[in-house]
PDB file of N, CA and C in Angstrom:
ATOM      1  N   UNK A   1       0.850  -1.181   0.000  1.00 36.00           N
ATOM      2  CA  UNK A   1       0.000   0.000   0.000  1.00 36.00           C
ATOM      3  C   UNK A   1       0.894   1.243   0.000  1.00 36.00           C
ATOM      4  N   UNK A   2       1.168   1.768  -1.162  1.00 51.00           N
ATOM      5  CA  UNK A   2       2.057   2.919  -1.270  1.00 51.00           C
ATOM      6  C   UNK A   2       1.303   4.234  -1.411  1.00 51.00           C
ATOM      7  N   UNK A   3       0.005   4.176  -1.531  1.00 90.00           N
ATOM      8  CA  UNK A   3      -0.804   5.380  -1.694  1.00 90.00           C
ATOM      9  C   UNK A   3      -0.804   6.194  -0.400  1.00 90.00           C
ATOM     10  N   UNK A   4      -0.393   7.440  -0.475  1.00 94.00           N
ATOM     11  CA  UNK A   4      -0.269   8.279   0.727  1.00 94.00           C
ATOM     12  C   UNK A   4      -1.614   8.586   1.370  1.00 94.00           C
ATOM     13  N   UNK A   5      -2.655   8.703   0.563  1.00 95.00           N
ATOM     14  CA  UNK A   5      -3.984   8.968   1.126  1.00 95.00           C
ATOM     15  C   UNK A   5      -4.431   7.784   1.974  1.00 95.00           C
ATOM     16  N   UNK A   6      -4.209   6.571   1.474  1.00 95.00           N
ATOM     17  CA  UNK A   6      -4.587   5.385   2.244  1.00 95.00           C
ATOM     18  C   UNK A   6      -3.745   5.260   3.506  1.00 95.00           C
ATOM     19  N   UNK A   7      -2.471   5.632   3.424  1.00 95.00           N
ATOM     20  CA  UNK A   7      -1.626   5.629   4.621  1.00 95.00           C
ATOM     21  C   UNK A   7      -2.169   6.608   5.668  1.00 95.00           C
ATOM     22  N   UNK A   8      -2.564   7.792   5.225  1.00 96.00           N
ATOM     23  CA  UNK A   8      -3.148   8.779   6.143  1.00 96.00           C
ATOM     24  C   UNK A   8      -4.471   8.287   6.721  1.00 96.00           C
ATOM     25  N   UNK A   9      -5.225   7.558   5.919  1.00 95.00           N
ATOM     26  CA  UNK A   9      -6.493   7.000   6.382  1.00 95.00           C
ATOM     27  C   UNK A   9      -6.253   6.024   7.537  1.00 95.00           C
ATOM     28  N   UNK A  10      -5.246   5.182   7.394  1.00 95.00           N
ATOM     29  CA  UNK A  10      -4.890   4.256   8.466  1.00 95.00           C
ATOM     30  C   UNK A  10      -4.435   4.985   9.718  1.00 95.00           C
ATOM     31  N   UNK A  11      -3.671   6.045   9.528  1.00 96.00           N
ATOM     32  CA  UNK A  11      -3.202   6.849  10.660  1.00 96.00           C
ATOM     33  C   UNK A  11      -4.373   7.536  11.361  1.00 96.00           C
ATOM     34  N   UNK A  12      -5.318   8.051  10.577  1.00 96.00           N
ATOM     35  CA  UNK A  12      -6.512   8.685  11.152  1.00 96.00           C
ATOM     36  C   UNK A  12      -7.328   7.671  11.947  1.00 96.00           C
ATOM     37  N   UNK A  13      -7.399   6.448  11.460  1.00 96.00           N
ATOM     38  CA  UNK A  13      -8.126   5.383  12.174  1.00 96.00           C
ATOM     39  C   UNK A  13      -7.474   5.125  13.530  1.00 96.00           C
ATOM     40  N   UNK A  14      -6.151   5.004  13.523  1.00 96.00           N
ATOM     41  CA  UNK A  14      -5.437   4.742  14.778  1.00 96.00           C
ATOM     42  C   UNK A  14      -5.540   5.923  15.744  1.00 96.00           C
ATOM     43  N   UNK A  15      -5.681   7.129  15.205  1.00 96.00           N
ATOM     44  CA  UNK A  15      -5.804   8.329  16.039  1.00 96.00           C
ATOM     45  C   UNK A  15      -7.238   8.561  16.514  1.00 96.00           C
ATOM     46  N   UNK A  16      -8.170   7.727  16.057  1.00 96.00           N
ATOM     47  CA  UNK A  16      -9.563   7.877  16.467  1.00 96.00           C
ATOM     48  C   UNK A  16     -10.288   9.002  15.750  1.00 96.00           C
ATOM     49  N   UNK A  17      -9.820   9.362  14.576  1.00 97.00           N
ATOM     50  CA  UNK A  17     -10.401  10.470  13.813  1.00 97.00           C
ATOM     51  C   UNK A  17     -11.186   9.983  12.597  1.00 97.00           C
ATOM     52  N   UNK A  18     -11.727   8.771  12.697  1.00 96.00           N
ATOM     53  CA  UNK A  18     -12.430   8.166  11.575  1.00 96.00           C
ATOM     54  C   UNK A  18     -13.751   7.595  12.052  1.00 96.00           C
ATOM     55  N   UNK A  19     -14.794   7.806  11.278  1.00 96.00           N
ATOM     56  CA  UNK A  19     -16.097   7.204  11.541  1.00 96.00           C
ATOM     57  C   UNK A  19     -16.357   6.218  10.422  1.00 96.00           C
ATOM     58  N   UNK A  20     -16.690   4.974  10.768  1.00 94.00           N
ATOM     59  CA  UNK A  20     -16.907   3.966   9.733  1.00 94.00           C
ATOM     60  C   UNK A  20     -18.333   3.445   9.780  1.00 94.00           C
ATOM     61  N   UNK A  21     -18.780   2.961   8.647  1.00 92.00           N
ATOM     62  CA  UNK A  21     -20.133   2.438   8.548  1.00 92.00           C
ATOM     63  C   UNK A  21     -21.087   3.485   8.010  1.00 92.00           C
ATOM     64  N   UNK A  22     -22.090   3.022   7.291  1.00 94.00           N
ATOM     65  CA  UNK A  22     -23.025   3.937   6.621  1.00 94.00           C
ATOM     66  C   UNK A  22     -23.785   4.821   7.605  1.00 94.00           C
ATOM     67  N   UNK A  23     -24.398   4.229   8.615  1.00 96.00           N
ATOM     68  CA  UNK A  23     -25.217   5.011   9.552  1.00 96.00           C
ATOM     69  C   UNK A  23     -24.394   6.028  10.334  1.00 96.00           C
ATOM     70  N   UNK A  24     -23.248   5.598  10.859  1.00 96.00           N
ATOM     71  CA  UNK A  24     -22.414   6.509  11.649  1.00 96.00           C
ATOM     72  C   UNK A  24     -21.816   7.615  10.788  1.00 96.00           C
ATOM     73  N   UNK A  25     -21.479   7.273   9.551  1.00 97.00           N
ATOM     74  CA  UNK A  25     -20.935   8.290   8.652  1.00 97.00           C
ATOM     75  C   UNK A  25     -21.995   9.325   8.298  1.00 97.00           C
ATOM     76  N   UNK A  26     -23.197   8.882   7.985  1.00 96.00           N
ATOM     77  CA  UNK A  26     -24.277   9.824   7.668  1.00 96.00           C
ATOM     78  C   UNK A  26     -24.590  10.705   8.877  1.00 96.00           C
ATOM     79  N   UNK A  27     -24.560  10.117  10.059  1.00 97.00           N
ATOM     80  CA  UNK A  27     -24.772  10.909  11.278  1.00 97.00           C
ATOM     81  C   UNK A  27     -23.677  11.964  11.440  1.00 97.00           C
ATOM     82  N   UNK A  28     -22.422  11.584  11.167  1.00 98.00           N
ATOM     83  CA  UNK A  28     -21.326  12.556  11.298  1.00 98.00           C
ATOM     84  C   UNK A  28     -21.436  13.664  10.248  1.00 98.00           C
ATOM     85  N   UNK A  29     -21.981  13.340   9.072  1.00 97.00           N
ATOM     86  CA  UNK A  29     -22.213  14.363   8.044  1.00 97.00           C
ATOM     87  C   UNK A  29     -23.286  15.336   8.528  1.00 97.00           C
ATOM     88  N   UNK A  30     -24.396  14.796   9.016  1.00 97.00           N
ATOM     89  CA  UNK A  30     -25.516  15.630   9.453  1.00 97.00           C
ATOM     90  C   UNK A  30     -25.163  16.502  10.653  1.00 97.00           C
ATOM     91  N   UNK A  31     -24.291  16.016  11.510  1.00 97.00           N
ATOM     92  CA  UNK A  31     -23.892  16.782  12.700  1.00 97.00           C
ATOM     93  C   UNK A  31     -22.677  17.670  12.439  1.00 97.00           C
ATOM     94  N   UNK A  32     -22.293  17.752  11.168  1.00 95.00           N
ATOM     95  CA  UNK A  32     -21.189  18.606  10.735  1.00 95.00           C
ATOM     96  C   UNK A  32     -19.853  18.220  11.366  1.00 95.00           C
ATOM     97  N   UNK A  33     -19.676  16.940  11.662  1.00 97.00           N
ATOM     98  CA  UNK A  33     -18.403  16.457  12.191  1.00 97.00           C
ATOM     99  C   UNK A  33     -17.499  15.939  11.080  1.00 97.00           C
ATOM    100  N   UNK A  34     -18.098  15.459   9.996  1.00 98.00           N
ATOM    101  CA  UNK A  34     -17.322  14.913   8.879  1.00 98.00           C
ATOM    102  C   UNK A  34     -16.656  16.051   8.119  1.00 98.00           C
ATOM    103  N   UNK A  35     -15.360  15.911   7.880  1.00 98.00           N
ATOM    104  CA  UNK A  35     -14.620  16.911   7.104  1.00 98.00           C
ATOM    105  C   UNK A  35     -14.332  16.405   5.696  1.00 98.00           C
ATOM    106  N   UNK A  36     -14.352  15.083   5.523  1.00 98.00           N
ATOM    107  CA  UNK A  36     -14.216  14.439   4.212  1.00 98.00           C
ATOM    108  C   UNK A  36     -14.838  13.060   4.329  1.00 98.00           C
ATOM    109  N   UNK A  37     -15.431  12.589   3.246  1.00 98.00           N
ATOM    110  CA  UNK A  37     -16.088  11.281   3.242  1.00 98.00           C
ATOM    111  C   UNK A  37     -15.479  10.423   2.143  1.00 98.00           C
ATOM    112  N   UNK A  38     -15.212   9.167   2.489  1.00 98.00           N
ATOM    113  CA  UNK A  38     -14.735   8.182   1.519  1.00 98.00           C
ATOM    114  C   UNK A  38     -15.873   7.223   1.220  1.00 98.00           C
ATOM    115  N   UNK A  39     -16.111   7.000  -0.057  1.00 98.00           N
ATOM    116  CA  UNK A  39     -17.133   6.068  -0.522  1.00 98.00           C
ATOM    117  C   UNK A  39     -16.452   5.096  -1.470  1.00 98.00           C
ATOM    118  N   UNK A  40     -16.590   3.802  -1.206  1.00 97.00           N
ATOM    119  CA  UNK A  40     -15.973   2.798  -2.072  1.00 97.00           C
ATOM    120  C   UNK A  40     -16.546   2.902  -3.478  1.00 97.00           C
ATOM    121  N   UNK A  41     -15.667   2.788  -4.463  1.00 96.00           N
ATOM    122  CA  UNK A  41     -16.110   2.887  -5.855  1.00 96.00           C
ATOM    123  C   UNK A  41     -17.027   1.735  -6.243  1.00 96.00           C
ATOM    124  N   UNK A  42     -16.966   0.646  -5.482  1.00 96.00           N
ATOM    125  CA  UNK A  42     -17.819  -0.511  -5.762  1.00 96.00           C
ATOM    126  C   UNK A  42     -18.968  -0.635  -4.755  1.00 96.00           C
ATOM    127  N   UNK A  43     -19.348   0.473  -4.147  1.00 95.00           N
ATOM    128  CA  UNK A  43     -20.471   0.478  -3.194  1.00 95.00           C
ATOM    129  C   UNK A  43     -21.783   0.250  -3.939  1.00 95.00           C
ATOM    130  N   UNK A  44     -22.769  -0.249  -3.225  1.00 94.00           N
ATOM    131  CA  UNK A  44     -24.089  -0.468  -3.809  1.00 94.00           C
ATOM    132  C   UNK A  44     -24.720   0.846  -4.242  1.00 94.00           C
ATOM    133  N   UNK A  45     -25.612   0.773  -5.211  1.00 96.00           N
ATOM    134  CA  UNK A  45     -26.184   1.998  -5.781  1.00 96.00           C
ATOM    135  C   UNK A  45     -27.008   2.793  -4.769  1.00 96.00           C
ATOM    136  N   UNK A  46     -27.767   2.124  -3.908  1.00 96.00           N
ATOM    137  CA  UNK A  46     -28.580   2.868  -2.937  1.00 96.00           C
ATOM    138  C   UNK A  46     -27.701   3.542  -1.884  1.00 96.00           C
ATOM    139  N   UNK A  47     -26.666   2.844  -1.431  1.00 95.00           N
ATOM    140  CA  UNK A  47     -25.728   3.432  -0.470  1.00 95.00           C
ATOM    141  C   UNK A  47     -25.006   4.611  -1.105  1.00 95.00           C
ATOM    142  N   UNK A  48     -24.534   4.424  -2.327  1.00 96.00           N
ATOM    143  CA  UNK A  48     -23.802   5.483  -3.018  1.00 96.00           C
ATOM    144  C   UNK A  48     -24.675   6.722  -3.196  1.00 96.00           C
ATOM    145  N   UNK A  49     -25.919   6.527  -3.598  1.00 97.00           N
ATOM    146  CA  UNK A  49     -26.824   7.667  -3.803  1.00 97.00           C
ATOM    147  C   UNK A  49     -27.076   8.406  -2.496  1.00 97.00           C
ATOM    148  N   UNK A  50     -27.332   7.648  -1.440  1.00 97.00           N
ATOM    149  CA  UNK A  50     -27.617   8.259  -0.139  1.00 97.00           C
ATOM    150  C   UNK A  50     -26.425   9.096   0.345  1.00 97.00           C
ATOM    151  N   UNK A  51     -25.226   8.523   0.252  1.00 97.00           N
ATOM    152  CA  UNK A  51     -24.034   9.218   0.731  1.00 97.00           C
ATOM    153  C   UNK A  51     -23.719  10.426  -0.148  1.00 97.00           C
ATOM    154  N   UNK A  52     -23.807  10.264  -1.460  1.00 97.00           N
ATOM    155  CA  UNK A  52     -23.550  11.392  -2.372  1.00 97.00           C
ATOM    156  C   UNK A  52     -24.530  12.544  -2.118  1.00 97.00           C
ATOM    157  N   UNK A  53     -25.800  12.209  -1.948  1.00 98.00           N
ATOM    158  CA  UNK A  53     -26.810  13.241  -1.688  1.00 98.00           C
ATOM    159  C   UNK A  53     -26.520  13.996  -0.391  1.00 98.00           C
ATOM    160  N   UNK A  54     -26.159  13.266   0.666  1.00 98.00           N
ATOM    161  CA  UNK A  54     -25.848  13.915   1.951  1.00 98.00           C
ATOM    162  C   UNK A  54     -24.618  14.810   1.818  1.00 98.00           C
ATOM    163  N   UNK A  55     -23.585  14.308   1.137  1.00 98.00           N
ATOM    164  CA  UNK A  55     -22.366  15.105   0.968  1.00 98.00           C
ATOM    165  C   UNK A  55     -22.641  16.368   0.156  1.00 98.00           C
ATOM    166  N   UNK A  56     -23.444  16.242  -0.887  1.00 98.00           N
ATOM    167  CA  UNK A  56     -23.793  17.422  -1.691  1.00 98.00           C
ATOM    168  C   UNK A  56     -24.582  18.430  -0.870  1.00 98.00           C
ATOM    169  N   UNK A  57     -25.568  17.960  -0.129  1.00 98.00           N
ATOM    170  CA  UNK A  57     -26.421  18.850   0.651  1.00 98.00           C
ATOM    171  C   UNK A  57     -25.626  19.584   1.735  1.00 98.00           C
ATOM    172  N   UNK A  58     -24.752  18.853   2.445  1.00 98.00           N
ATOM    173  CA  UNK A  58     -23.988  19.442   3.546  1.00 98.00           C
ATOM    174  C   UNK A  58     -22.625  19.983   3.108  1.00 98.00           C
ATOM    175  N   UNK A  59     -22.353  19.911   1.800  1.00 97.00           N
ATOM    176  CA  UNK A  59     -21.117  20.427   1.211  1.00 97.00           C
ATOM    177  C   UNK A  59     -19.864  19.821   1.839  1.00 97.00           C
ATOM    178  N   UNK A  60     -19.854  18.496   1.912  1.00 98.00           N
ATOM    179  CA  UNK A  60     -18.716  17.745   2.437  1.00 98.00           C
ATOM    180  C   UNK A  60     -17.975  17.132   1.250  1.00 98.00           C
ATOM    181  N   UNK A  61     -16.644  17.284   1.181  1.00 97.00           N
ATOM    182  CA  UNK A  61     -15.894  16.677   0.079  1.00 97.00           C
ATOM    183  C   UNK A  61     -16.031  15.151   0.091  1.00 97.00           C
ATOM    184  N   UNK A  62     -16.204  14.573  -1.088  1.00 97.00           N
ATOM    185  CA  UNK A  62     -16.380  13.130  -1.242  1.00 97.00           C
ATOM    186  C   UNK A  62     -15.247  12.579  -2.095  1.00 97.00           C
ATOM    187  N   UNK A  63     -14.615  11.532  -1.606  1.00 96.00           N
ATOM    188  CA  UNK A  63     -13.557  10.844  -2.349  1.00 96.00           C
ATOM    189  C   UNK A  63     -14.058   9.443  -2.653  1.00 96.00           C
ATOM    190  N   UNK A  64     -14.161   9.121  -3.931  1.00 94.00           N
ATOM    191  CA  UNK A  64     -14.677   7.804  -4.317  1.00 94.00           C
ATOM    192  C   UNK A  64     -13.733   7.077  -5.272  1.00 94.00           C
ATOM    193  N   UNK A  65     -12.436   7.261  -5.052  1.00 93.00           N
ATOM    194  CA  UNK A  65     -11.422   6.672  -5.927  1.00 93.00           C
ATOM    195  C   UNK A  65     -10.981   5.272  -5.510  1.00 93.00           C
ATOM    196  N   UNK A  66     -11.419   4.791  -4.371  1.00 95.00           N
ATOM    197  CA  UNK A  66     -10.901   3.537  -3.822  1.00 95.00           C
ATOM    198  C   UNK A  66     -11.984   2.476  -3.715  1.00 95.00           C
ATOM    199  N   UNK A  67     -11.568   1.228  -3.825  1.00 96.00           N
ATOM    200  CA  UNK A  67     -12.506   0.113  -3.708  1.00 96.00           C
ATOM    201  C   UNK A  67     -12.737  -0.225  -2.240  1.00 96.00           C
ATOM    202  N   UNK A  68     -13.732  -1.033  -2.016  1.00 95.00           N
ATOM    203  CA  UNK A  68     -14.039  -1.557  -0.689  1.00 95.00           C
ATOM    204  C   UNK A  68     -12.802  -2.243  -0.110  1.00 95.00           C
ATOM    205  N   UNK A  69     -12.121  -3.025  -0.932  1.00 96.00           N
ATOM    206  CA  UNK A  69     -10.938  -3.760  -0.485  1.00 96.00           C
ATOM    207  C   UNK A  69      -9.823  -2.811  -0.043  1.00 96.00           C
ATOM    208  N   UNK A  70      -9.585  -1.746  -0.797  1.00 95.00           N
ATOM    209  CA  UNK A  70      -8.533  -0.785  -0.454  1.00 95.00           C
ATOM    210  C   UNK A  70      -8.857  -0.051   0.847  1.00 95.00           C
ATOM    211  N   UNK A  71     -10.110   0.378   1.006  1.00 96.00           N
ATOM    212  CA  UNK A  71     -10.513   1.075   2.235  1.00 96.00           C
ATOM    213  C   UNK A  71     -10.432   0.145   3.438  1.00 96.00           C
ATOM    214  N   UNK A  72     -10.843  -1.104   3.255  1.00 95.00           N
ATOM    215  CA  UNK A  72     -10.790  -2.081   4.344  1.00 95.00           C
ATOM    216  C   UNK A  72      -9.351  -2.357   4.747  1.00 95.00           C
ATOM    217  N   UNK A  73      -8.483  -2.493   3.765  1.00 94.00           N
ATOM    218  CA  UNK A  73      -7.073  -2.747   4.038  1.00 94.00           C
ATOM    219  C   UNK A  73      -6.432  -1.565   4.766  1.00 94.00           C
ATOM    220  N   UNK A  74      -6.752  -0.363   4.343  1.00 93.00           N
ATOM    221  CA  UNK A  74      -6.168   0.837   4.962  1.00 93.00           C
ATOM    222  C   UNK A  74      -6.606   1.008   6.408  1.00 93.00           C
ATOM    223  N   UNK A  75      -7.859   0.668   6.702  1.00 94.00           N
ATOM    224  CA  UNK A  75      -8.381   0.874   8.056  1.00 94.00           C
ATOM    225  C   UNK A  75      -8.215  -0.347   8.947  1.00 94.00           C
ATOM    226  N   UNK A  76      -7.884  -1.483   8.357  1.00 92.00           N
ATOM    227  CA  UNK A  76      -7.729  -2.699   9.143  1.00 92.00           C
ATOM    228  C   UNK A  76      -9.045  -3.298   9.590  1.00 92.00           C
ATOM    229  N   UNK A  77     -10.130  -2.909   8.960  1.00 90.00           N
ATOM    230  CA  UNK A  77     -11.462  -3.418   9.301  1.00 90.00           C
ATOM    231  C   UNK A  77     -12.113  -3.959   8.027  1.00 90.00           C
ATOM    232  N   UNK A  78     -12.763  -5.111   8.114  1.00 92.00           N
ATOM    233  CA  UNK A  78     -13.355  -5.711   6.909  1.00 92.00           C
ATOM    234  C   UNK A  78     -14.599  -4.972   6.422  1.00 92.00           C
ATOM    235  N   UNK A  79     -14.803  -5.024   5.117  1.00 91.00           N
ATOM    236  CA  UNK A  79     -16.022  -4.518   4.466  1.00 91.00           C
ATOM    237  C   UNK A  79     -16.349  -3.066   4.791  1.00 91.00           C
ATOM    238  N   UNK A  80     -15.387  -2.188   4.638  1.00 91.00           N
ATOM    239  CA  UNK A  80     -15.622  -0.760   4.851  1.00 91.00           C
ATOM    240  C   UNK A  80     -15.958  -0.119   3.509  1.00 91.00           C
ATOM    241  N   UNK A  81     -17.204   0.308   3.367  1.00 96.00           N
ATOM    242  CA  UNK A  81     -17.684   0.903   2.123  1.00 96.00           C
ATOM    243  C   UNK A  81     -17.784   2.418   2.254  1.00 96.00           C
ATOM    244  N   UNK A  82     -18.133   2.899   3.445  1.00 97.00           N
ATOM    245  CA  UNK A  82     -18.302   4.334   3.690  1.00 97.00           C
ATOM    246  C   UNK A  82     -17.600   4.693   4.991  1.00 97.00           C
ATOM    247  N   UNK A  83     -16.837   5.770   4.969  1.00 96.00           N
ATOM    248  CA  UNK A  83     -16.222   6.262   6.198  1.00 96.00           C
ATOM    249  C   UNK A  83     -15.984   7.751   6.083  1.00 96.00           C
ATOM    250  N   UNK A  84     -15.875   8.394   7.228  1.00 98.00           N
ATOM    251  CA  UNK A  84     -15.642   9.840   7.227  1.00 98.00           C
ATOM    252  C   UNK A  84     -14.459  10.181   8.117  1.00 98.00           C
ATOM    253  N   UNK A  85     -13.736  11.197   7.703  1.00 98.00           N
ATOM    254  CA  UNK A  85     -12.613  11.724   8.473  1.00 98.00           C
ATOM    255  C   UNK A  85     -13.150  12.914   9.260  1.00 98.00           C
ATOM    256  N   UNK A  86     -12.956  12.887  10.573  1.00 98.00           N
ATOM    257  CA  UNK A  86     -13.525  13.934  11.423  1.00 98.00           C
ATOM    258  C   UNK A  86     -12.508  14.990  11.846  1.00 98.00           C
ATOM    259  N   UNK A  87     -11.260  14.807  11.471  1.00 97.00           N
ATOM    260  CA  UNK A  87     -10.222  15.769  11.836  1.00 97.00           C
ATOM    261  C   UNK A  87      -9.922  16.684  10.645  1.00 97.00           C
ATOM    262  N   UNK A  88      -9.971  18.007  10.846  1.00 97.00           N
ATOM    263  CA  UNK A  88      -9.731  18.919   9.725  1.00 97.00           C
ATOM    264  C   UNK A  88      -8.316  18.823   9.148  1.00 97.00           C
ATOM    265  N   UNK A  89      -7.337  18.548   9.983  1.00 96.00           N
ATOM    266  CA  UNK A  89      -5.957  18.438   9.502  1.00 96.00           C
ATOM    267  C   UNK A  89      -5.757  17.247   8.584  1.00 96.00           C
ATOM    268  N   UNK A  90      -6.243  16.082   9.012  1.00 96.00           N
ATOM    269  CA  UNK A  90      -6.149  14.887   8.175  1.00 96.00           C
ATOM    270  C   UNK A  90      -6.899  15.090   6.860  1.00 96.00           C
ATOM    271  N   UNK A  91      -8.104  15.608   6.937  1.00 96.00           N
ATOM    272  CA  UNK A  91      -8.910  15.754   5.718  1.00 96.00           C
ATOM    273  C   UNK A  91      -8.281  16.767   4.763  1.00 96.00           C
ATOM    274  N   UNK A  92      -7.747  17.846   5.287  1.00 96.00           N
ATOM    275  CA  UNK A  92      -7.103  18.855   4.443  1.00 96.00           C
ATOM    276  C   UNK A  92      -5.927  18.244   3.675  1.00 96.00           C
ATOM    277  N   UNK A  93      -5.101  17.463   4.369  1.00 96.00           N
ATOM    278  CA  UNK A  93      -3.941  16.839   3.725  1.00 96.00           C
ATOM    279  C   UNK A  93      -4.385  15.817   2.681  1.00 96.00           C
ATOM    280  N   UNK A  94      -5.406  15.034   2.992  1.00 95.00           N
ATOM    281  CA  UNK A  94      -5.904  14.044   2.036  1.00 95.00           C
ATOM    282  C   UNK A  94      -6.446  14.714   0.779  1.00 95.00           C
ATOM    283  N   UNK A  95      -7.174  15.805   0.954  1.00 95.00           N
ATOM    284  CA  UNK A  95      -7.730  16.524  -0.197  1.00 95.00           C
ATOM    285  C   UNK A  95      -6.627  17.181  -1.026  1.00 95.00           C
ATOM    286  N   UNK A  96      -5.575  17.675  -0.362  1.00 94.00           N
ATOM    287  CA  UNK A  96      -4.431  18.230  -1.091  1.00 94.00           C
ATOM    288  C   UNK A  96      -3.755  17.147  -1.927  1.00 94.00           C
ATOM    289  N   UNK A  97      -3.557  15.975  -1.330  1.00 93.00           N
ATOM    290  CA  UNK A  97      -2.932  14.869  -2.057  1.00 93.00           C
ATOM    291  C   UNK A  97      -3.801  14.412  -3.223  1.00 93.00           C
ATOM    292  N   UNK A  98      -5.103  14.420  -3.035  1.00 92.00           N
ATOM    293  CA  UNK A  98      -6.017  14.028  -4.115  1.00 92.00           C
ATOM    294  C   UNK A  98      -5.899  15.000  -5.286  1.00 92.00           C
ATOM    295  N   UNK A  99      -5.816  16.294  -4.989  1.00 90.00           N
ATOM    296  CA  UNK A  99      -5.674  17.300  -6.046  1.00 90.00           C
ATOM    297  C   UNK A  99      -4.359  17.141  -6.798  1.00 90.00           C
ATOM    298  N   UNK A 100      -3.296  16.769  -6.068  1.00 89.00           N
ATOM    299  CA  UNK A 100      -1.987  16.575  -6.694  1.00 89.00           C
ATOM    300  C   UNK A 100      -1.917  15.267  -7.476  1.00 89.00           C
ATOM    301  N   UNK A 101      -2.862  14.382  -7.238  1.00 80.00           N
ATOM    302  CA  UNK A 101      -2.837  13.083  -7.911  1.00 80.00           C
ATOM    303  C   UNK A 101      -2.113  12.026  -7.110  1.00 80.00           C
ATOM    304  N   UNK A 102      -2.119  12.169  -5.787  1.00 58.00           N
ATOM    305  CA  UNK A 102      -1.526  11.249  -4.821  1.00 58.00           C
ATOM    306  C   UNK A 102      -0.034  11.324  -4.945  1.00 58.00           C
TER     307      UNK A 102
END
């Protein structure tokens, strides 16, 4: 795993700055705690629509470049399709890396 964004995702998980799972992530979006949201590129259509709609409405950046397998590997938890970064520093760096092309 050489991708710097995924490395930061793992670090955010260990630091307790990550919310995982569809319900908890949507709750963190609605409560304005989510600073960036990751959605697996192979997520189900209903989950993807729900998360995209929430991110658009609450103006939260959405990153959907990674598969379920990549997100699960980065966080060390199986079957992670949706997660949110709750720390502004981590999310800012991840978004900068995404703009640069990792």
